[in-house]
Short mmCIF file of C-alpha atoms in Angstrom, two decimals:
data_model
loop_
_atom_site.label_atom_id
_atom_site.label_comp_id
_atom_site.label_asym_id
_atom_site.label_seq_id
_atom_site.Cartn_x
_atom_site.Cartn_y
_atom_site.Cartn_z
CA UNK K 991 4.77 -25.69 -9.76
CA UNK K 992 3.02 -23.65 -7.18
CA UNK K 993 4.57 -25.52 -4.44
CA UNK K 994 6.55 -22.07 -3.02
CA UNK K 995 3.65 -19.99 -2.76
CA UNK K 996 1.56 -22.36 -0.94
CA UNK K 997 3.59 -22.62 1.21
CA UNK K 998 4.57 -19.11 1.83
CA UNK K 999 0.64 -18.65 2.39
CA UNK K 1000 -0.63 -21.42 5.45
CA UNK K 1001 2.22 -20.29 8.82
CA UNK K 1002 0.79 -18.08 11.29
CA UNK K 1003 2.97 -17.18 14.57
CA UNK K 1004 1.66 -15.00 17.33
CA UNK K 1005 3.62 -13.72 20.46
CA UNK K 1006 2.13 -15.54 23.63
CA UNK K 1007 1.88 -11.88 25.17
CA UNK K 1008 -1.36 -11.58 23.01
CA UNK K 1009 -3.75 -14.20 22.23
CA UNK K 1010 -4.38 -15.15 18.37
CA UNK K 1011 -8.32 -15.96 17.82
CA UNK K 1012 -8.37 -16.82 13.89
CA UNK K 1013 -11.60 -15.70 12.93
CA UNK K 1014 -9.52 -11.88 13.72
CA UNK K 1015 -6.57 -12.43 12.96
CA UNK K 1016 -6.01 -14.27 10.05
CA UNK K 1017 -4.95 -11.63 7.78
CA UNK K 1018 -4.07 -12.35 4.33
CA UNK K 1019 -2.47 -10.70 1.47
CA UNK K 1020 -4.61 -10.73 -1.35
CA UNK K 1021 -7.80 -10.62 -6.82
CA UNK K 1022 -11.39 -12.02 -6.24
CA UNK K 1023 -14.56 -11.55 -8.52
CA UNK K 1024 -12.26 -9.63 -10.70
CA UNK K 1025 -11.47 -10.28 -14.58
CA UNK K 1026 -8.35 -10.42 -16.65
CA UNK K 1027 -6.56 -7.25 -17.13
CA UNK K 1028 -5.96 -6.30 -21.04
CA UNK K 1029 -2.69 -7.02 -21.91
CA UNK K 1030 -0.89 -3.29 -21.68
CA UNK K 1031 -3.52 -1.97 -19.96
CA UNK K 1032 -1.53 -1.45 -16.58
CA UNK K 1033 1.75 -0.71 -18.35
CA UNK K 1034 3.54 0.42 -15.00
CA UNK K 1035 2.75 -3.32 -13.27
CA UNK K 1036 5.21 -4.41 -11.83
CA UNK K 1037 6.27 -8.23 -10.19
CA UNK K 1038 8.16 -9.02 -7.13
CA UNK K 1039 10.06 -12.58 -8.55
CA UNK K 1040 12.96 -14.83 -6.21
CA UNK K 1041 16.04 -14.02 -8.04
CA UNK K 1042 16.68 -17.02 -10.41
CA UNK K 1043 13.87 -18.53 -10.59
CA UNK K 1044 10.47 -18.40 -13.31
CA UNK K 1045 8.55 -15.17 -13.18
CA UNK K 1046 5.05 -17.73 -12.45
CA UNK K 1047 6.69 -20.01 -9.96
CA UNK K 1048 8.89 -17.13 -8.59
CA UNK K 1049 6.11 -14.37 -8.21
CA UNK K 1050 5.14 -13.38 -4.55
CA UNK K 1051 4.28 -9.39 -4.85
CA UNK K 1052 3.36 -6.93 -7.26
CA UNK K 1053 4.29 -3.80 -7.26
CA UNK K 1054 4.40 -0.31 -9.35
CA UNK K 1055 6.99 1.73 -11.39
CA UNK K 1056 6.94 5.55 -10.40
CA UNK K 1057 9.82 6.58 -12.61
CA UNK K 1058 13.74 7.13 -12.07
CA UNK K 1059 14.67 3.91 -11.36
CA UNK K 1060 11.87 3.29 -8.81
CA UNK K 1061 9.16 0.97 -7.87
CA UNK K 1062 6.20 1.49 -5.12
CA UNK K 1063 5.74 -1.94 -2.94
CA UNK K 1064 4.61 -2.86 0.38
CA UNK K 1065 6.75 -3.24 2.82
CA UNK K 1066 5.99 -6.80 4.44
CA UNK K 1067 7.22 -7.41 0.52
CA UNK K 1068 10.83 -6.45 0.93
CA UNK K 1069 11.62 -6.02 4.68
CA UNK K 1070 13.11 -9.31 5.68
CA UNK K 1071 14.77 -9.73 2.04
CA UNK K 1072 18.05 -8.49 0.93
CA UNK K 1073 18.25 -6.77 -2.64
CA UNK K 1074 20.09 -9.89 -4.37
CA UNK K 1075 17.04 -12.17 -3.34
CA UNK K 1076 14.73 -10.13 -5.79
CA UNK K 1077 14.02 -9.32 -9.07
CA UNK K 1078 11.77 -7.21 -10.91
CA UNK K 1079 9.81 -8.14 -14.08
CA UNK K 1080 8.32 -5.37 -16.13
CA UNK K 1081 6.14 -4.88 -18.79
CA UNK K 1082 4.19 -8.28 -18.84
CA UNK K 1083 0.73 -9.28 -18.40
CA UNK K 1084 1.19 -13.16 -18.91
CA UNK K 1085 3.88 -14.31 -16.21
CA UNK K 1086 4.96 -16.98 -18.61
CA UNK K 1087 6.03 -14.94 -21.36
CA UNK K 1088 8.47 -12.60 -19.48
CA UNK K 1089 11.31 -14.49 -20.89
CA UNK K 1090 10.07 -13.39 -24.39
CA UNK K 1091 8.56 -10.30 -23.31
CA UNK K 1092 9.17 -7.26 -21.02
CA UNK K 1093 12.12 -6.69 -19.07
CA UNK K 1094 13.65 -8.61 -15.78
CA UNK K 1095 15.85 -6.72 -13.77
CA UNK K 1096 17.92 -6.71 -10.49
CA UNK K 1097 17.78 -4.45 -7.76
CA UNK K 1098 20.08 -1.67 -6.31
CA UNK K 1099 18.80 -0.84 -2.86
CA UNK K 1100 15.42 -1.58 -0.74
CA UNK K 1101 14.04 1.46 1.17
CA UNK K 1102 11.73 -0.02 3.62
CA UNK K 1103 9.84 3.00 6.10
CA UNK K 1104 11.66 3.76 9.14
CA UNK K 1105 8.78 3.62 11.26
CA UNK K 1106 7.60 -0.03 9.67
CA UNK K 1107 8.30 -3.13 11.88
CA UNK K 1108 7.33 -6.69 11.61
CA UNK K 1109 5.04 -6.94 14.14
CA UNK K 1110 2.58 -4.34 12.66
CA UNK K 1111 0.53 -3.30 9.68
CA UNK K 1112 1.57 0.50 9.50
CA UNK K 1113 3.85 2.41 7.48
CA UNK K 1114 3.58 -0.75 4.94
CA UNK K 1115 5.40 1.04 2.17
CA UNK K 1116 8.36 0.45 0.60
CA UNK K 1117 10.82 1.68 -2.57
CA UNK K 1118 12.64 -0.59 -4.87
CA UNK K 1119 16.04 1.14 -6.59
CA UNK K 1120 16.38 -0.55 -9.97
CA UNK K 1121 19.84 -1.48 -11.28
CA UNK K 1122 18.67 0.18 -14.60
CA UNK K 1123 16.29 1.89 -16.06
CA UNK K 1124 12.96 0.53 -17.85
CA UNK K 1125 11.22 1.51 -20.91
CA UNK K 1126 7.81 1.37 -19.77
CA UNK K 1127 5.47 3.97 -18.59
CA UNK K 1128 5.53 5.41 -15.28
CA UNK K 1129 2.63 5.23 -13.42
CA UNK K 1130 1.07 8.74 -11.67
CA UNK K 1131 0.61 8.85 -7.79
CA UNK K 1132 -1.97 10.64 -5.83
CA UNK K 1133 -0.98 13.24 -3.64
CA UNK K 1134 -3.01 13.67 0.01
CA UNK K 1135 -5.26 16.48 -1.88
CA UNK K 1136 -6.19 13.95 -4.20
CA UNK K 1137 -6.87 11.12 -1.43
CA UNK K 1138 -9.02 14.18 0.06
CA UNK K 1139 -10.94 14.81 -3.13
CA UNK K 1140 -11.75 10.91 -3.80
CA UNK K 1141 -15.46 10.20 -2.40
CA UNK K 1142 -16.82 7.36 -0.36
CA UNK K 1143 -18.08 4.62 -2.34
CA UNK K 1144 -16.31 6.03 -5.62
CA UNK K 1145 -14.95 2.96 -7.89
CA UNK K 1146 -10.97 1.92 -7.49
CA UNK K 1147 -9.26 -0.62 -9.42
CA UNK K 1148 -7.04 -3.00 -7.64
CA UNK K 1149 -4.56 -4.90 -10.02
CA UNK K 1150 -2.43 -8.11 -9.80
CA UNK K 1151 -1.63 -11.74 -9.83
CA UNK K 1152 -2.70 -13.12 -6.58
CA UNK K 1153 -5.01 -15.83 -5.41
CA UNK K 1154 -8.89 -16.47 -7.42
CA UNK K 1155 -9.92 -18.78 -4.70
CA UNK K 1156 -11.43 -17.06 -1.69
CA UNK K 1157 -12.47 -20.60 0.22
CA UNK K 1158 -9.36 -20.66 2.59
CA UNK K 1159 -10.77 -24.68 2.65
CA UNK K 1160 -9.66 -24.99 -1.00
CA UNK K 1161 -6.65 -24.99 -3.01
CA UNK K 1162 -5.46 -21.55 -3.84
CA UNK K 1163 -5.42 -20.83 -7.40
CA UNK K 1164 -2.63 -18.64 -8.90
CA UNK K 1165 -3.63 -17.29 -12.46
CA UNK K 1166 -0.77 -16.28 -15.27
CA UNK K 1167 -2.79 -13.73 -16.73
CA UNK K 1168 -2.43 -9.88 -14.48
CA UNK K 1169 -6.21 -9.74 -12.86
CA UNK K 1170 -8.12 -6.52 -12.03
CA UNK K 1171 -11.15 -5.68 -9.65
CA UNK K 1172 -13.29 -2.63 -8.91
CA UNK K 1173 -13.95 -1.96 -5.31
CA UNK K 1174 -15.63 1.26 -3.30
CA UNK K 1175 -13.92 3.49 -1.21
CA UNK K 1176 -14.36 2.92 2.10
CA UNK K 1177 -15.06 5.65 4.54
CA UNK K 1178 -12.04 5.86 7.56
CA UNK K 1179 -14.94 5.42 9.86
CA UNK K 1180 -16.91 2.97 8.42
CA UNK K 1181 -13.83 0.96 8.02
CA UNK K 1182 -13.01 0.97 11.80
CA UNK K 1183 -16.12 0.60 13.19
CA UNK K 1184 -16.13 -3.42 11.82
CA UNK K 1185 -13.88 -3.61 15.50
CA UNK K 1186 -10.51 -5.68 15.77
CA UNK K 1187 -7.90 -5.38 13.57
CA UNK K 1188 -9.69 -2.36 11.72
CA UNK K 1189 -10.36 -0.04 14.49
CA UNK K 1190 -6.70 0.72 14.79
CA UNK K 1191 -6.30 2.45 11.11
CA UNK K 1192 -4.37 5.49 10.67
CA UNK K 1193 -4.24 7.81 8.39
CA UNK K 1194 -1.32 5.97 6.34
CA UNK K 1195 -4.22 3.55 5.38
CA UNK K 1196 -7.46 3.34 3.86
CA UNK K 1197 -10.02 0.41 3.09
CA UNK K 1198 -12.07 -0.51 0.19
CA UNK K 1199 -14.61 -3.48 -0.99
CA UNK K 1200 -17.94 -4.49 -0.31
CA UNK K 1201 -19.25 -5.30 3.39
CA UNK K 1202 -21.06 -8.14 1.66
CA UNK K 1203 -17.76 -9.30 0.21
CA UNK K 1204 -17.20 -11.14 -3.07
CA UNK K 1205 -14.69 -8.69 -4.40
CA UNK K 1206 -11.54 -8.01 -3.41
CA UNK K 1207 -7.92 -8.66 -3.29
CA UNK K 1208 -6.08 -11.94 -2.53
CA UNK K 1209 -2.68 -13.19 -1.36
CA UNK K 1210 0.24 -12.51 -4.40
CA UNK K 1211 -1.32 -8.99 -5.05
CA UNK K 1212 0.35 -7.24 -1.98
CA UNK K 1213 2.54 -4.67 -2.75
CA UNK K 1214 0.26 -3.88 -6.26
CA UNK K 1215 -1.56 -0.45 -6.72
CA UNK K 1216 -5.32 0.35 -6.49
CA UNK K 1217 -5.77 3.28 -8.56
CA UNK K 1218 -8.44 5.77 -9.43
CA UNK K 1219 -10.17 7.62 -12.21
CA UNK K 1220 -9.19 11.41 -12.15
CA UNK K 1221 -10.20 13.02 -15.25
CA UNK K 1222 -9.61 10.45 -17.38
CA UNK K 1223 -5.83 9.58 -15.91
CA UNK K 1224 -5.64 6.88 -13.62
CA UNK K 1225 -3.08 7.32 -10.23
CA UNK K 1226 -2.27 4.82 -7.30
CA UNK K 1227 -4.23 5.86 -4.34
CA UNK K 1228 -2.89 3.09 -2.29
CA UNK K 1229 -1.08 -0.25 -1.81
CA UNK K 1230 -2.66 -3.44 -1.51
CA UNK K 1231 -1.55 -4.47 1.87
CA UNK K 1232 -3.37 -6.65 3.98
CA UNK K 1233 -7.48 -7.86 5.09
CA UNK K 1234 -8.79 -10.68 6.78
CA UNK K 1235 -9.64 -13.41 4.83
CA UNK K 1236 -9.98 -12.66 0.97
CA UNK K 1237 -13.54 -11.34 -0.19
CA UNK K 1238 -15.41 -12.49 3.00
CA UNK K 1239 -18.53 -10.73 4.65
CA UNK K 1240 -17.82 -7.95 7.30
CA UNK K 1241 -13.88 -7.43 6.22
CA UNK K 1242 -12.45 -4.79 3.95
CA UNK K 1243 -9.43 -4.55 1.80
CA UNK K 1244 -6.79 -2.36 3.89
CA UNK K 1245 -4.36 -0.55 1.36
CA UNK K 1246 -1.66 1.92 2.47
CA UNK K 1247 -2.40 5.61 1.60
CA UNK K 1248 0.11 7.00 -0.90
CA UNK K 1249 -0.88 10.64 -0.24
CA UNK K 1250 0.14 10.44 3.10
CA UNK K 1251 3.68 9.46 2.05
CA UNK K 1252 3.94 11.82 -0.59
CA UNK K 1253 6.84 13.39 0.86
CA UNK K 1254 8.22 10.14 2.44
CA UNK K 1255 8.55 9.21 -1.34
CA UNK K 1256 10.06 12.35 -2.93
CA UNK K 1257 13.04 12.18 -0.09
CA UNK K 1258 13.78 8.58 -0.74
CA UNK K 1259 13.79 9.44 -4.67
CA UNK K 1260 15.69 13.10 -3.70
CA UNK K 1261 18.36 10.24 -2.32
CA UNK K 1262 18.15 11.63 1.32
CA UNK K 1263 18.31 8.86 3.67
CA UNK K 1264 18.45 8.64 7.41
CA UNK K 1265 15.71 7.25 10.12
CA UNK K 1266 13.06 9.46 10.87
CA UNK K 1267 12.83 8.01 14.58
CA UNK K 1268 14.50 6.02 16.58
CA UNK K 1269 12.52 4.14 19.26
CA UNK K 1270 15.15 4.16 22.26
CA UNK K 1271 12.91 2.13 24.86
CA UNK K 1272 13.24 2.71 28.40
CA UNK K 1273 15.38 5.14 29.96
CA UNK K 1274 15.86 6.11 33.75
CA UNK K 1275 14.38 9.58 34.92
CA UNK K 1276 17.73 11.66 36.39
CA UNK K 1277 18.91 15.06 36.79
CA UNK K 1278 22.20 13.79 34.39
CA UNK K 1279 21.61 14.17 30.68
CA UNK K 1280 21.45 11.30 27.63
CA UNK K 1281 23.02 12.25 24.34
CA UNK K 1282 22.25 11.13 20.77
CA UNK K 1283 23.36 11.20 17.14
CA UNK K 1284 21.14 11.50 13.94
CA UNK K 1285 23.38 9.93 10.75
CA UNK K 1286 22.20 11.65 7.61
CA UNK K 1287 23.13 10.17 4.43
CA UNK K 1288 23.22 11.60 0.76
CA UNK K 1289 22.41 9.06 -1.78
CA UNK K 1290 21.46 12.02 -4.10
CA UNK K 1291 23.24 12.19 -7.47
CA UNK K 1292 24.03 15.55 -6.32
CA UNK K 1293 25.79 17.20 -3.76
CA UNK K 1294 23.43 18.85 -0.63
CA UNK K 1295 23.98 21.54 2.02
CA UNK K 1296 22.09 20.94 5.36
CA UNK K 1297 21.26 23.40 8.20
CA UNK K 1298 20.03 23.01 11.36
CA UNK K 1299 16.70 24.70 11.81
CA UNK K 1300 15.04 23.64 14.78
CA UNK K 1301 15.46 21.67 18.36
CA UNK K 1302 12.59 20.39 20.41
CA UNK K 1303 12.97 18.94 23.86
CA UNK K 1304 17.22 19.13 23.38
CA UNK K 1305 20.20 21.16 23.64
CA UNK K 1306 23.09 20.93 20.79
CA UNK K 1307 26.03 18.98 21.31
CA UNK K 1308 27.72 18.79 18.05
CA UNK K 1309 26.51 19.65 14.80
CA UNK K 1310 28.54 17.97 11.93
CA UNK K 1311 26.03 19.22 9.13
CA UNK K 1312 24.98 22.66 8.76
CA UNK K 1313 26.63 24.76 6.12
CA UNK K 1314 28.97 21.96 4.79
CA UNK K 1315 28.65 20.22 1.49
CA UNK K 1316 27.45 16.54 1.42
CA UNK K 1317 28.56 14.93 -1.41
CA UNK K 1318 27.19 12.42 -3.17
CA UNK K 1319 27.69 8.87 -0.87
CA UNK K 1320 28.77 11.12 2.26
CA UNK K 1321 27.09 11.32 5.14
CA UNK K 1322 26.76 14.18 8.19
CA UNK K 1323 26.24 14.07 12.09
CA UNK K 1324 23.81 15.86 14.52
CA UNK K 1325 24.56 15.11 18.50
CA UNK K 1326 21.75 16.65 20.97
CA UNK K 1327 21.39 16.62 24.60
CA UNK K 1328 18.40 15.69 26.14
CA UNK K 1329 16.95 14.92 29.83
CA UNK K 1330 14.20 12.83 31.48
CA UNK K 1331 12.63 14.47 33.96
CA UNK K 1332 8.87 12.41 33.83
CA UNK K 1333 7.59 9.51 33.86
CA UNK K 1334 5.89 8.07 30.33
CA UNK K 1335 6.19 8.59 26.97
CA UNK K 1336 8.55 11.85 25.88
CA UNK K 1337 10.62 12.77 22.32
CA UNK K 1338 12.88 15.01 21.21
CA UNK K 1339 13.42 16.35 17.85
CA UNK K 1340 15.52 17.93 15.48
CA UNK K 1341 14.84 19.47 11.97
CA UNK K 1342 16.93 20.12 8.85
CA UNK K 1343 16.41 22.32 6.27
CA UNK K 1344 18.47 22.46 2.73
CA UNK K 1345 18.74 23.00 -0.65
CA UNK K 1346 16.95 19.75 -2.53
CA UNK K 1347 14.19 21.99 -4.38
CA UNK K 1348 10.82 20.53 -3.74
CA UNK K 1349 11.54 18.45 -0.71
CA UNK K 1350 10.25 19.67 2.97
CA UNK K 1351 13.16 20.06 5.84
CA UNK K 1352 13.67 16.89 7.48
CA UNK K 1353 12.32 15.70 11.26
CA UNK K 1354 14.03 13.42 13.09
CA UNK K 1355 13.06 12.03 16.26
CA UNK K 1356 13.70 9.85 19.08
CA UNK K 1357 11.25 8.28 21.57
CA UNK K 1358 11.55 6.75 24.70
CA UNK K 1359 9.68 6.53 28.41
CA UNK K 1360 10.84 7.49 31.43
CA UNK K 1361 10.75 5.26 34.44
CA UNK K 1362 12.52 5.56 38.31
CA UNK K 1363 16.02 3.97 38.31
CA UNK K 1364 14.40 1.81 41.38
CA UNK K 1365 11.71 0.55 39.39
CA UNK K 1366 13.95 -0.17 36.04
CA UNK K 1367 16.22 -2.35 38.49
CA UNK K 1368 15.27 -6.05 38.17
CA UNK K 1369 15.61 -7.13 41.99
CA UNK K 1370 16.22 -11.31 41.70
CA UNK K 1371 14.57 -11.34 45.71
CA UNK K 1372 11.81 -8.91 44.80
CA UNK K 1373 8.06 -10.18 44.81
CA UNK K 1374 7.46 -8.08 41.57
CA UNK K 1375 5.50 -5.19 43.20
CA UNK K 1376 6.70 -2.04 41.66
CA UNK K 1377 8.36 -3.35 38.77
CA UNK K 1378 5.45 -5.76 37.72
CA UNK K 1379 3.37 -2.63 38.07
CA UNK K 1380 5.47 -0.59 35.82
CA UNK K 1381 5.82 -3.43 33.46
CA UNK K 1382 2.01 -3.27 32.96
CA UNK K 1383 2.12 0.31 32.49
CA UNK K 1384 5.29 -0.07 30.05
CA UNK K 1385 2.95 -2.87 27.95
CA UNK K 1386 0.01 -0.30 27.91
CA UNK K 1387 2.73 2.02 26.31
CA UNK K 1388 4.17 -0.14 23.76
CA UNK K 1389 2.06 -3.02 23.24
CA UNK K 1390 -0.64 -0.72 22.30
CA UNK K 1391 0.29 -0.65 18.95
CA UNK K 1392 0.73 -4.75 18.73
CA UNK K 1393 -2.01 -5.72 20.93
CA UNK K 1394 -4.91 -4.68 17.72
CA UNK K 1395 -2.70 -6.81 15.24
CA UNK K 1396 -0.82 -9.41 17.43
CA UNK K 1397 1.98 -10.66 15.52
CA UNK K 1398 0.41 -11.31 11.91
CA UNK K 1399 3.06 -12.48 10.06
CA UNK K 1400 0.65 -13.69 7.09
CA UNK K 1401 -0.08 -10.61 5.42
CA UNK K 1402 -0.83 -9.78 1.74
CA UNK K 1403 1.58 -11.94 -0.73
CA UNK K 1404 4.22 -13.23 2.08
CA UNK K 1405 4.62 -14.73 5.30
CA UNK K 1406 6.83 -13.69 7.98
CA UNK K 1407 8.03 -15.45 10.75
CA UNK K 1408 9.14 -12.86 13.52
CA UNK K 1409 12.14 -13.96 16.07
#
């Protein structure tokens, strides 16, 4: 019965660039010390299910529906999944009854963050595009004021069908029934000063629980909302996304911020899609110039007019957007010029303005780092001096962001195995 998830909960893979030590890096996905939920108290729940198979035995995330068509995950959740391979149940508290009960449906599209990869924790958000509309509730979200106004050590509920057990040694133990917990906001510094893993958090993330442990999420709840009390109307604050270990001493819940990606979340919904940046590595420092091309897409149900507003760090080449009308499904072009005159980390920029009311003009970047043609050349006879230096300096650059979380690929309520 439960076969699938255990599974999906006990592989851990680390890159041999950076060492794995499992008392840090065992992060989990993870409700403990909690109690059951009243049934249609969290009307907006939402569970991630395998396509075709039982909402109990085919549960690995929760989630949340925001409204239009929508649903708030985590990222790990969805990002190595097509949309045929899920399935959303609605309106349940008991996984066994959704046959009876609630509403099962397919999904449209996955938007996953542009700036989310594999072999990290941050940007862990996601969007689910339902095939069709549901009839129940749609759950408020907190903007970054509201995040702002939210105290230390003020009470959030975290929500979901994940693991009871927090002995790693023992069995895991998947309820049917939707489980809730309260925890404490965590302070940003507080939270990083526990070292490892935690020291890295950004602002697109914030921690809760006890430093004594005992309550707390569990693997199967990633993806699910933690919400809080404003005024008597609860909104998501965060996303259950990943801790080490599940209710343990000296480790907090992490949850991604849902303020932060306020607008992140009204573009996606708006139906304007493109990548906000585009990581293009290495490039050789020269006089000659590099050229690029942003790809804009309108998935809107409406037709949008872009213009271009602003360059940083480039010249125009060719701009296929500004003033024209992007229908519904169509899709516009921005080429820019740029040069790499230093060594290290540079960007360059562009940003689009239009007429989606309530939305913020666009920013789209590219990164790279610029190195000496000499020292990008691999030389088979070479003893490694230059290059081997550079590649040190090129690992301080972008292993920085992988070295505080290695290659986790257990996180909250899936595991990954990266190539």
């Amino acid at each position: 019965m439960r076969l699938l998830r255990l599974i999906l909960s006990t592989a851990l893979f680390c890159f041999a660039f950076f060492p794995l030590h499992a008392q840090e890096s065992d992060s989990s996905t993870r409700i403990i010390g909690g109690e059951e939920a009243k049934s249609g108290q969290w009307p907006s729940m939402a569970a991630l299910i395998q396509a075709g198979v039982n909402a109990f035995d085919g549960h690995f995330c929760g989630g949340n529906y925001i409204g239009d068509g929508y649903v708030l995950t985590a990222a790990h959740c969805v990002a190595d999944k097509d949309a045929d391979e899920i399935e959303v149940v609605l309106g349940v508290s008991d996984l066994t009854d959704s046959p009876l009960v609630g509403e099962r449906i397919a999904i449209k599209e996955l938007y996953v963050h542009e700036l989310y990869n594999l072999n990290s924790t941050d940007y862990d958000i996601a969007l689910i595009e339902l095939e069709q509309l549901p009839s129940v509730e749609t759950a408020l979200l907190a903007t970054w004021l509201d995040y702002g106004q939210v105290n230390t050590g003020e009470t959030l509920t975290v929500m979901g069908w994940g693991n009871l057990q927090s002995d790693p040694n023992l069995v895991a133990d998947y309820p049917e029934l939707l489980y809730q917990v309260d925890v404490p906001l965590v302070s940003q510094t507080q939270c990083r000063s526990l070292g490892g893993d935690y020291a890295g958090i950004g602002d697109d993330a914030f921690c809760a629980g006890y430093l004594a442990g005992g309550k707390d999420s569990c693997q199967g709840d990633s993806g699910g909302p933690i919400v809080f009390n404003d005024n008597g109307e609860y909104k998501q604050l965060g996303i259950v996304s990943w801790g080490v270990g599940c209710a343990q001493e000296n480790a907090y819940g992490v949850y991604a911020n849902v303020g932060y990606f306020e607008e992140w979340i009204a573009q996606k919904i708006a139906g304007q899609h493109f990548i906000n940046q585009d990581d293009l590595g290495v490039l050789e420092i020269r006089s000659q110039h590099y050229s690029h091309t942003f790809t804009i897409e309108n998935n809107n149900s409406q037709s949008v007019v872009y213009q271009l507003s602003e360059l940083e760090n480039a010249t125009l080449d060719e701009d296929n957007c500004s003033d024209l009308v992007i229908n519904n499904g169509g899709s516009c072009t921005v080429s820019i010029i740029f040069s790499v005159l230093d060594y290290g980390e540079a960007q360059s920029a562009i940003v689009l303005s239009h007429d989606v009311e309530g939305i913020e003009p666009f920013t789209l970047e590219i990164h790279y780092i610029g190195m000496d043609a000499a020292e990008i050349e691999l030389d088979s006879g070479s003893s490694g001096g230059a290059m081997g230096w550079w590649l040190l300096v090129l690992f301080a650059m972008v292993g920085k962001r992988l070295s505080r979380r290695c290659t986790r690929v257990i996180f909250k309520g899936i595991t990954r195995y990266n190539d």
